[in-house]
Tab-separated table of C-alpha atoms in Angstrom:
chain	number	residue	atom	x	y	z
A	5	UNK	CA	0.000	0.000	0.000
A	6	UNK	CA	1.411	3.372	-0.967
A	7	UNK	CA	1.758	6.113	1.627
A	8	UNK	CA	-0.864	8.743	0.919
A	9	UNK	CA	0.303	12.162	-0.191
A	10	UNK	CA	-1.302	13.731	2.829
A	11	UNK	CA	1.373	12.274	5.065
A	12	UNK	CA	4.140	14.410	3.590
A	13	UNK	CA	4.455	18.168	3.572
A	14	UNK	CA	6.892	20.549	1.912
A	15	UNK	CA	6.307	23.177	-0.722
A	16	UNK	CA	5.336	20.169	-2.896
A	17	UNK	CA	2.468	17.782	-2.174
A	18	UNK	CA	-0.106	15.660	-4.012
A	19	UNK	CA	-3.837	15.229	-3.640
A	20	UNK	CA	-5.499	11.814	-3.875
A	21	UNK	CA	-6.144	12.308	-7.607
A	22	UNK	CA	-2.433	12.755	-8.342
A	23	UNK	CA	-2.466	16.523	-8.874
A	24	UNK	CA	0.723	18.249	-7.728
A	25	UNK	CA	0.520	21.395	-5.587
A	26	UNK	CA	3.480	23.748	-5.233
A	27	UNK	CA	3.865	26.865	-3.043
A	28	UNK	CA	5.879	29.755	-4.470
A	29	UNK	CA	5.886	33.466	-3.671
A	30	UNK	CA	2.360	34.526	-2.636
A	31	UNK	CA	0.659	31.669	-4.520
A	32	UNK	CA	-0.097	27.964	-4.515
A	33	UNK	CA	-0.032	26.420	-7.992
A	34	UNK	CA	-1.675	23.211	-9.174
A	35	UNK	CA	-0.271	20.855	-11.814
A	36	UNK	CA	-2.396	18.100	-13.301
A	37	UNK	CA	-0.834	14.732	-14.118
A	38	UNK	CA	0.045	15.950	-17.615
A	39	UNK	CA	1.771	19.088	-16.256
A	40	UNK	CA	-0.980	21.621	-16.965
A	41	UNK	CA	-0.487	24.505	-14.529
A	42	UNK	CA	-3.107	26.695	-12.848
A	43	UNK	CA	-3.239	28.979	-9.807
A	44	UNK	CA	-5.069	27.363	-6.890
A	45	UNK	CA	-4.614	30.218	-4.382
A	46	UNK	CA	-3.088	33.692	-4.639
A	47	UNK	CA	-2.446	36.738	-2.469
A	48	UNK	CA	-0.942	34.776	0.426
A	49	UNK	CA	1.842	36.159	2.645
A	50	UNK	CA	4.470	33.463	2.468
A	51	UNK	CA	3.114	29.930	1.930
A	52	UNK	CA	5.674	27.256	2.824
A	53	UNK	CA	4.448	23.849	3.989
A	54	UNK	CA	1.593	22.058	2.236
A	55	UNK	CA	-0.288	18.876	3.095
A	56	UNK	CA	-3.691	17.270	2.521
A	57	UNK	CA	-5.951	15.514	4.995
A	58	UNK	CA	-8.137	12.519	4.171
A	59	UNK	CA	-11.072	14.816	3.320
A	60	UNK	CA	-9.087	16.481	0.547
A	61	UNK	CA	-8.616	19.771	2.397
A	62	UNK	CA	-5.273	21.473	1.770
A	63	UNK	CA	-3.413	22.923	4.760
A	64	UNK	CA	-0.945	25.754	4.084
A	65	UNK	CA	1.555	27.160	6.582
A	66	UNK	CA	1.505	30.873	5.735
A	67	UNK	CA	4.506	32.236	7.604
A	68	UNK	CA	3.867	35.873	6.672
A	69	UNK	CA	0.455	35.888	8.359
A	70	UNK	CA	1.618	33.626	11.235
A	71	UNK	CA	-1.236	31.304	10.349
A	72	UNK	CA	-2.207	27.876	9.110
A	73	UNK	CA	-4.768	28.186	6.337
A	74	UNK	CA	-7.200	25.498	5.204
A	75	UNK	CA	-8.579	25.259	1.661
A	76	UNK	CA	-11.477	23.032	0.682
A	77	UNK	CA	-11.141	21.163	-2.639
A	78	UNK	CA	-13.086	23.952	-4.378
A	79	UNK	CA	-10.644	26.592	-3.057
A	80	UNK	CA	-12.629	28.075	-0.171
A	81	UNK	CA	-10.176	29.490	2.390
A	82	UNK	CA	-10.379	29.655	6.184
A	83	UNK	CA	-7.909	30.140	9.035
A	84	UNK	CA	-7.281	26.894	10.919
A	85	UNK	CA	-4.809	28.323	13.489
A	86	UNK	CA	-2.988	31.622	14.101
A	87	UNK	CA	-0.292	33.160	16.298
A	88	UNK	CA	2.444	30.790	15.061
A	89	UNK	CA	5.626	30.763	13.002
A	90	UNK	CA	4.620	27.637	11.049
A	91	UNK	CA	6.942	25.977	8.556
A	92	UNK	CA	6.716	22.244	7.822
A	93	UNK	CA	3.558	20.168	8.327
A	94	UNK	CA	2.405	16.558	8.164
A	95	UNK	CA	-0.839	14.688	8.859
A	96	UNK	CA	-0.937	11.331	10.655
A	97	UNK	CA	-3.302	8.450	9.962
A	98	UNK	CA	-5.846	9.762	12.494
A	99	UNK	CA	-6.043	13.147	10.804
A	100	UNK	CA	-3.970	15.055	13.368
A	101	UNK	CA	-1.906	17.909	11.928
A	102	UNK	CA	1.717	18.242	13.082
A	103	UNK	CA	3.434	21.609	12.576
A	104	UNK	CA	7.029	22.742	13.123
A	105	UNK	CA	7.044	26.190	14.760
A	106	UNK	CA	10.267	28.193	14.512
A	107	UNK	CA	9.186	30.749	17.066
A	108	UNK	CA	9.230	28.154	19.843
A	109	UNK	CA	11.413	25.462	18.189
A	110	UNK	CA	8.579	23.036	18.815
A	111	UNK	CA	6.390	20.536	17.006
A	112	UNK	CA	2.721	21.270	17.711
A	113	UNK	CA	-0.094	18.767	17.266
A	114	UNK	CA	-3.577	19.859	16.193
A	115	UNK	CA	-6.557	17.537	16.318
A	116	UNK	CA	-8.973	17.659	13.337
A	117	UNK	CA	-11.132	19.980	15.469
A	118	UNK	CA	-8.181	22.376	15.970
A	119	UNK	CA	-7.222	21.537	19.570
A	120	UNK	CA	-3.525	22.328	20.022
A	121	UNK	CA	-0.888	20.571	22.140
A	122	UNK	CA	2.916	20.423	22.213
A	123	UNK	CA	4.314	17.168	20.792
A	124	UNK	CA	8.066	17.919	20.995
A	125	UNK	CA	10.400	20.813	21.851
A	126	UNK	CA	14.008	21.845	21.226
A	127	UNK	CA	13.947	21.297	17.452
A	128	UNK	CA	14.921	23.612	14.593
A	129	UNK	CA	12.912	22.170	11.721
A	130	UNK	CA	12.951	24.533	8.754
A	131	UNK	CA	12.422	21.722	6.257
A	132	UNK	CA	11.572	18.051	6.527
A	133	UNK	CA	8.623	16.476	8.342
A	134	UNK	CA	7.075	13.152	7.285
A	135	UNK	CA	5.187	10.123	8.644
A	136	UNK	CA	5.717	6.493	7.719
A	137	UNK	CA	2.924	3.916	7.498
A	138	UNK	CA	3.501	2.879	11.134
A	139	UNK	CA	2.800	6.377	12.423
A	140	UNK	CA	6.411	7.259	13.188
A	141	UNK	CA	7.230	10.934	12.643
A	142	UNK	CA	10.581	11.847	11.054
A	143	UNK	CA	11.901	15.361	11.680
A	144	UNK	CA	14.875	17.122	10.068
A	145	UNK	CA	16.781	19.279	12.545
A	146	UNK	CA	18.519	21.846	10.348
A	147	UNK	CA	20.850	23.008	13.130
A	148	UNK	CA	21.893	19.560	14.379
A	149	UNK	CA	22.019	18.298	10.746
A	150	UNK	CA	20.217	15.180	11.892
A	151	UNK	CA	16.967	13.311	11.362
A	152	UNK	CA	15.075	12.412	14.521
A	153	UNK	CA	12.414	9.719	14.763
A	154	UNK	CA	9.396	9.969	17.075
A	155	UNK	CA	7.173	6.982	17.778
A	156	UNK	CA	3.398	7.589	17.944
A	157	UNK	CA	3.810	7.812	21.742
A	158	UNK	CA	6.425	10.568	21.354
A	159	UNK	CA	9.602	8.579	22.132
A	160	UNK	CA	12.514	10.277	20.400
A	161	UNK	CA	15.601	8.670	18.852
A	162	UNK	CA	18.276	9.719	16.355
A	163	UNK	CA	17.577	8.101	12.984
A	164	UNK	CA	20.492	9.700	11.069
A	165	UNK	CA	23.237	12.179	11.996
A	166	UNK	CA	26.277	13.837	10.443
A	167	UNK	CA	24.308	15.050	7.443
A	168	UNK	CA	25.565	18.061	5.520
A	169	UNK	CA	22.347	19.937	4.721
A	170	UNK	CA	19.084	18.023	5.215
A	171	UNK	CA	16.044	19.597	3.528
A	172	UNK	CA	12.887	17.899	2.316
A	173	UNK	CA	11.708	14.445	3.439
A	174	UNK	CA	9.344	11.895	1.908
A	175	UNK	CA	8.513	8.270	2.715
A	176	UNK	CA	7.561	5.622	0.145
A	177	UNK	CA	5.098	2.765	0.616
A	178	UNK	CA	7.835	0.380	1.773
A	179	UNK	CA	8.882	2.716	4.573
A	180	UNK	CA	12.047	4.007	2.888
A	181	UNK	CA	12.877	7.600	3.749
A	182	UNK	CA	14.075	9.922	0.966
A	183	UNK	CA	16.072	13.036	1.870
A	184	UNK	CA	16.880	16.071	-0.282
A	185	UNK	CA	20.412	17.088	0.680
A	186	UNK	CA	21.606	20.398	-0.708
A	187	UNK	CA	25.359	20.371	-0.123
A	188	UNK	CA	25.905	16.918	-1.607
A	189	UNK	CA	23.544	17.707	-4.535
A	190	UNK	CA	21.870	14.367	-3.882
A	191	UNK	CA	18.718	12.490	-2.940
A	192	UNK	CA	19.588	10.001	-0.191
A	193	UNK	CA	17.521	6.877	0.440
A	194	UNK	CA	17.307	5.438	3.968
A	195	UNK	CA	15.886	1.975	4.566
A	196	UNK	CA	13.748	1.474	7.686
A	197	UNK	CA	16.830	0.201	9.582
A	198	UNK	CA	18.726	3.440	8.838
A	199	UNK	CA	21.176	2.199	6.208
A	200	UNK	CA	21.467	4.666	3.358
A	201	UNK	CA	22.390	4.934	-0.287
A	202	UNK	CA	22.357	7.624	-2.966
A	203	UNK	CA	19.171	7.477	-5.030
A	204	UNK	CA	20.051	10.395	-7.360
A	205	UNK	CA	22.867	12.935	-7.663
A	206	UNK	CA	23.837	15.980	-9.710
A	207	UNK	CA	20.875	18.010	-8.423
A	208	UNK	CA	20.323	20.959	-6.105
A	209	UNK	CA	17.204	19.564	-4.416
A	210	UNK	CA	14.947	21.551	-2.117
A	211	UNK	CA	11.852	19.413	-1.644
A	212	UNK	CA	10.597	15.935	-2.450
A	213	UNK	CA	7.160	14.309	-2.579
A	214	UNK	CA	5.635	11.018	-3.754
A	215	UNK	CA	2.577	10.841	-5.980
A	216	UNK	CA	-0.062	8.129	-5.408
A	217	UNK	CA	1.685	5.866	-7.960
A	218	UNK	CA	5.014	5.889	-6.128
A	219	UNK	CA	6.879	8.313	-8.402
A	220	UNK	CA	9.215	10.702	-6.599
A	221	UNK	CA	9.015	14.385	-7.543
A	222	UNK	CA	11.987	16.641	-6.769
A	223	UNK	CA	12.049	20.418	-6.879
A	224	UNK	CA	15.331	22.143	-7.656
A	225	UNK	CA	15.618	25.924	-8.010
A	226	UNK	CA	13.342	26.243	-11.027
A	227	UNK	CA	12.547	22.736	-12.190
A	228	UNK	CA	10.453	19.807	-10.989
A	229	UNK	CA	11.915	16.413	-11.893
A	230	UNK	CA	10.060	13.117	-11.817
A	231	UNK	CA	11.753	9.836	-10.821
A	232	UNK	CA	10.042	6.508	-11.401
A	233	UNK	CA	10.534	3.845	-8.695
A	234	UNK	CA	13.463	2.394	-10.663
A	235	UNK	CA	15.194	5.809	-10.743
A	236	UNK	CA	14.426	6.880	-14.318
A	237	UNK	CA	14.432	10.674	-14.416
A	238	UNK	CA	12.419	13.068	-16.553
A	239	UNK	CA	11.534	16.764	-16.411
A	240	UNK	CA	7.966	17.325	-15.228
A	241	UNK	CA	7.748	21.132	-15.254
A	242	UNK	CA	9.741	24.302	-15.786
A	243	UNK	CA	8.643	26.986	-13.377
A	244	UNK	CA	10.178	30.176	-14.804
A	245	UNK	CA	8.264	31.474	-17.825
A	246	UNK	CA	8.137	35.165	-18.770
A	247	UNK	CA	4.787	36.952	-18.311
A	248	UNK	CA	4.316	37.184	-22.090
A	249	UNK	CA	5.058	33.426	-22.437
A	250	UNK	CA	7.827	34.121	-24.968
A	251	UNK	CA	10.830	33.064	-22.854
A	252	UNK	CA	11.674	30.268	-20.443
A	253	UNK	CA	14.451	29.803	-17.910
A	254	UNK	CA	15.629	26.203	-18.137
A	255	UNK	CA	18.222	24.132	-16.270
A	256	UNK	CA	19.927	21.001	-17.562
A	257	UNK	CA	19.014	17.706	-15.933
A	258	UNK	CA	22.364	17.585	-14.107
A	259	UNK	CA	21.813	21.067	-12.684
A	260	UNK	CA	25.102	22.336	-14.116
A	261	UNK	CA	23.836	24.481	-16.999
A	262	UNK	CA	21.063	27.042	-17.274
A	263	UNK	CA	19.854	29.639	-19.714
A	264	UNK	CA	17.041	31.545	-21.377
A	265	UNK	CA	15.406	29.740	-24.296
A	266	UNK	CA	12.650	30.672	-26.686
A	267	UNK	CA	9.426	29.259	-25.260
A	268	UNK	CA	8.626	25.775	-26.460
A	269	UNK	CA	12.153	25.155	-27.798
A	270	UNK	CA	15.597	24.152	-26.542
A	271	UNK	CA	17.280	27.024	-28.400
A	272	UNK	CA	19.421	28.822	-25.814
A	273	UNK	CA	19.571	32.575	-26.409
A	274	UNK	CA	21.372	33.462	-23.147
A	275	UNK	CA	23.685	31.221	-21.113
A	276	UNK	CA	23.214	31.778	-17.372
A	277	UNK	CA	25.297	28.856	-16.106
A	278	UNK	CA	27.626	31.190	-14.215
A	279	UNK	CA	24.688	32.350	-12.083
A	280	UNK	CA	24.215	28.849	-10.667
A	281	UNK	CA	23.866	27.327	-8.093
A	282	UNK	CA	20.427	27.877	-6.623
A	283	UNK	CA	19.383	30.652	-8.986
A	284	UNK	CA	15.860	32.033	-9.216
A	285	UNK	CA	14.480	34.400	-11.853
A	286	UNK	CA	12.181	37.365	-11.280
A	287	UNK	CA	10.643	38.729	-14.480
A	288	UNK	CA	9.613	42.346	-14.932
A	289	UNK	CA	5.880	42.626	-15.820
A	290	UNK	CA	6.604	43.522	-19.451
A	291	UNK	CA	9.047	40.577	-19.930
A	292	UNK	CA	11.763	42.995	-21.102
A	293	UNK	CA	13.938	42.660	-17.991
A	294	UNK	CA	14.646	40.073	-15.332
A	295	UNK	CA	16.790	39.633	-12.237
A	296	UNK	CA	18.660	36.436	-11.340
A	297	UNK	CA	19.060	35.910	-7.598
A	298	UNK	CA	21.780	33.357	-6.808
A	299	UNK	CA	22.643	31.931	-3.397
A	300	UNK	CA	25.843	30.306	-2.184
A	301	UNK	CA	25.900	29.621	1.536
A	302	UNK	CA	25.032	32.870	3.324
A	303	UNK	CA	25.912	35.088	0.348
A	304	UNK	CA	23.386	36.283	-2.246
A	305	UNK	CA	24.057	38.000	-5.565
A	306	UNK	CA	21.833	39.589	-8.195
A	307	UNK	CA	22.428	39.901	-11.927
A	308	UNK	CA	20.189	42.105	-14.106
A	309	UNK	CA	19.369	41.558	-17.792
A	310	UNK	CA	17.443	43.470	-20.460
A	311	UNK	CA	16.129	42.569	-23.890
A	312	UNK	CA	17.567	44.848	-26.592
A	313	UNK	CA	16.121	44.003	-29.972
A	314	UNK	CA	16.333	40.220	-30.089
A	315	UNK	CA	19.322	39.922	-27.703
A	316	UNK	CA	19.541	39.705	-23.927
A	317	UNK	CA	22.327	41.790	-22.395
A	318	UNK	CA	23.624	42.006	-18.839
A	319	UNK	CA	23.217	45.346	-17.088
A	320	UNK	CA	25.428	47.054	-14.537
A	321	UNK	CA	25.653	45.107	-11.286
A	322	UNK	CA	23.988	46.701	-8.217
A	323	UNK	CA	26.823	45.552	-5.932
A	324	UNK	CA	29.247	48.483	-6.232
A	325	UNK	CA	26.572	51.128	-5.879
A	326	UNK	CA	24.786	49.584	-2.902
A	327	UNK	CA	28.019	48.691	-1.078
A	328	UNK	CA	28.770	52.412	-0.675
A	329	UNK	CA	25.625	52.846	1.426
A	330	UNK	CA	26.417	49.722	3.442
A	331	UNK	CA	30.010	50.772	4.126
A	332	UNK	CA	28.842	54.176	5.388
A	333	UNK	CA	26.309	52.477	7.662
A	334	UNK	CA	28.969	50.093	8.987
A	335	UNK	CA	31.319	52.975	9.755
A	336	UNK	CA	28.551	54.883	11.541
A	337	UNK	CA	27.671	51.845	13.632
A	338	UNK	CA	31.320	51.255	14.556
A	339	UNK	CA	31.689	54.861	15.673
A	340	UNK	CA	28.545	54.538	17.765
A	341	UNK	CA	29.733	51.334	19.481
A	342	UNK	CA	33.341	52.585	19.847
A	343	UNK	CA	34.755	49.341	18.442
A	344	UNK	CA	38.522	49.651	17.879
A	345	UNK	CA	39.625	49.957	14.276
A	346	UNK	CA	42.105	47.096	14.611
A	347	UNK	CA	39.535	44.657	16.079
A	348	UNK	CA	39.248	41.330	14.263
A	349	UNK	CA	36.449	41.139	11.702
A	350	UNK	CA	34.441	38.065	10.792
A	351	UNK	CA	32.060	38.265	7.835
A	352	UNK	CA	28.956	36.126	8.317
A	353	UNK	CA	27.221	36.879	5.021
A	354	UNK	CA	26.591	39.602	2.492
A	355	UNK	CA	24.936	40.280	-0.812
A	356	UNK	CA	21.840	41.581	-2.554
A	357	UNK	CA	18.720	40.219	-4.197
A	358	UNK	CA	15.735	41.675	-5.999
A	359	UNK	CA	12.591	41.131	-3.923
A	360	UNK	CA	10.009	42.454	-6.366
A	361	UNK	CA	9.368	44.378	-9.551
A	362	UNK	CA	7.073	47.248	-8.534
A	363	UNK	CA	6.447	47.858	-12.235
A	364	UNK	CA	8.282	47.276	-15.521
A	365	UNK	CA	10.813	50.030	-14.723
A	366	UNK	CA	11.160	49.761	-10.932
A	367	UNK	CA	12.761	47.029	-8.826
A	368	UNK	CA	13.035	46.686	-5.040
A	369	UNK	CA	16.486	45.420	-4.066
A	370	UNK	CA	17.413	43.992	-0.651
A	371	UNK	CA	21.122	44.384	0.207
A	372	UNK	CA	22.891	43.533	3.427
A	373	UNK	CA	26.122	42.782	5.264
A	374	UNK	CA	26.436	40.765	8.474
A	375	UNK	CA	29.706	40.733	10.412
A	376	UNK	CA	31.194	40.661	13.874
A	377	UNK	CA	33.887	43.223	14.781
A	378	UNK	CA	35.577	42.076	17.947
A	379	UNK	CA	32.488	41.025	19.866
A	380	UNK	CA	30.156	43.589	18.277
A	381	UNK	CA	27.655	42.459	15.616
A	382	UNK	CA	27.396	44.901	12.691
A	383	UNK	CA	24.399	44.256	10.443
A	384	UNK	CA	23.329	47.050	8.096
A	385	UNK	CA	20.464	45.930	5.848
A	386	UNK	CA	18.879	48.142	3.174
A	387	UNK	CA	15.970	48.291	0.780
A	388	UNK	CA	16.883	50.125	-2.420
A	389	UNK	CA	14.447	51.262	-5.091
A	390	UNK	CA	16.060	50.966	-8.543
A	391	UNK	CA	14.591	52.952	-11.428
A	392	UNK	CA	15.398	51.873	-15.033
A	393	UNK	CA	15.334	53.902	-18.243
A	394	UNK	CA	14.480	52.472	-21.675
A	395	UNK	CA	18.090	51.367	-22.274
A	396	UNK	CA	18.304	49.571	-18.956
A	397	UNK	CA	20.481	52.102	-17.172
A	398	UNK	CA	19.377	52.345	-13.560
A	399	UNK	CA	19.861	54.540	-10.527
A	400	UNK	CA	18.928	54.344	-6.879
A	401	UNK	CA	15.994	56.672	-6.232
A	402	UNK	CA	15.378	55.599	-2.638
A	403	UNK	CA	17.535	53.986	0.061
A	404	UNK	CA	15.977	52.787	3.306
A	405	UNK	CA	18.042	51.296	6.133
A	406	UNK	CA	16.015	48.554	7.753
A	407	UNK	CA	15.252	48.354	11.457
A	408	UNK	CA	15.980	45.212	13.484
A	409	UNK	CA	12.278	44.336	13.326
A	410	UNK	CA	12.199	44.696	9.543
A	411	UNK	CA	15.327	42.517	9.236
A	412	UNK	CA	13.675	39.839	11.360
A	413	UNK	CA	10.571	39.944	9.162
A	414	UNK	CA	12.614	39.646	5.965
A	415	UNK	CA	14.576	36.663	7.300
A	416	UNK	CA	11.269	35.021	8.274
A	417	UNK	CA	10.010	35.399	4.700
A	418	UNK	CA	7.604	38.250	5.369
A	419	UNK	CA	7.033	41.149	3.003
A	420	UNK	CA	9.076	44.222	3.926
A	421	UNK	CA	8.795	46.073	0.620
A	422	UNK	CA	5.116	46.930	0.966
A	423	UNK	CA	4.564	45.328	-2.440
A	424	UNK	CA	4.120	41.653	-1.578
A	425	UNK	CA	6.565	38.778	-2.015
A	426	UNK	CA	7.742	37.767	-5.492
A	427	UNK	CA	5.112	36.183	-7.739
């Protein structure tokens, strides 16, 4: 008997009919078995975890609204619970909803009627929560880099440790646990006794989910791959299409090459392989410009491109311009804290990324630097409004240094631009 899709939650999940649901930006999208895409829900404030119950209701952890939302099969929305920082979710065989809460580092249990209790504490589960057919709950701890196993009675044990970067989890009908591991670019397979092997490699996997037929679906940065039970891989969906449907952002199956192609073809018109790994595209509304946000560890970078005639060209990088504002803010903060100039400096992360296109000629850029000088944390974060002319030249028309509260909201996935998260 196959494990039902409702028992696994990530930003990918399946309903009983085999339709795939995927959370991205402010929306939840639905893909039929043949890959036809439609919008199931829009205007949300940061949907992350998804899972179905036996009635066919879809639960969505909406981190931006600090709520768990419930959607009936016809799309009617209601609030199931609020006042949380919900991330991953899973439903057990009795219909109880289990939710990882980052505010309290706990796993909460909700009965079908909504009664809440604490199931486990002291866990940092950003990604990875799944049940097996025996009712055991598997939890990724993204700080300990381990997978913990909880029996139905709540007894905890370490199922796997020493992992490099555990992300999504899914369990097949035989009780094998599949793990998306970012740093090793692999899907690991764990048998019920804990022995493991590599099921697939050469990917940058974020989330995994099984359909009712036992096929494993894997989301990378912009692509959903399908693996049959014997490991045969195919591309199920590309997720980055320009608003005018003329251009697509595609990655190779091995995750090593990427580029812009003419829609419906494999003709590459712009090679973006250097922007890998973990790149995500944000298209301007008129499809004439886009930003590529790339992430490596704690550093983020943005590249900007514009269509000129029939050619895509790279525009001036925002890094040099925005770093001037950040350096001035760092100096001001050092003067305020009286940190000595010769104190040791440790950089924790830095970079920039486009959060949103306000319109075809205006982008909202988030830029930051996190460091420790001596024992003093220095963390200037900014929101910059970039205005473009017809040739793609841009200038900063507004610079806003973010407060600690705004920084916390941004890191939690909430909208800080006033324009909504990327669509």
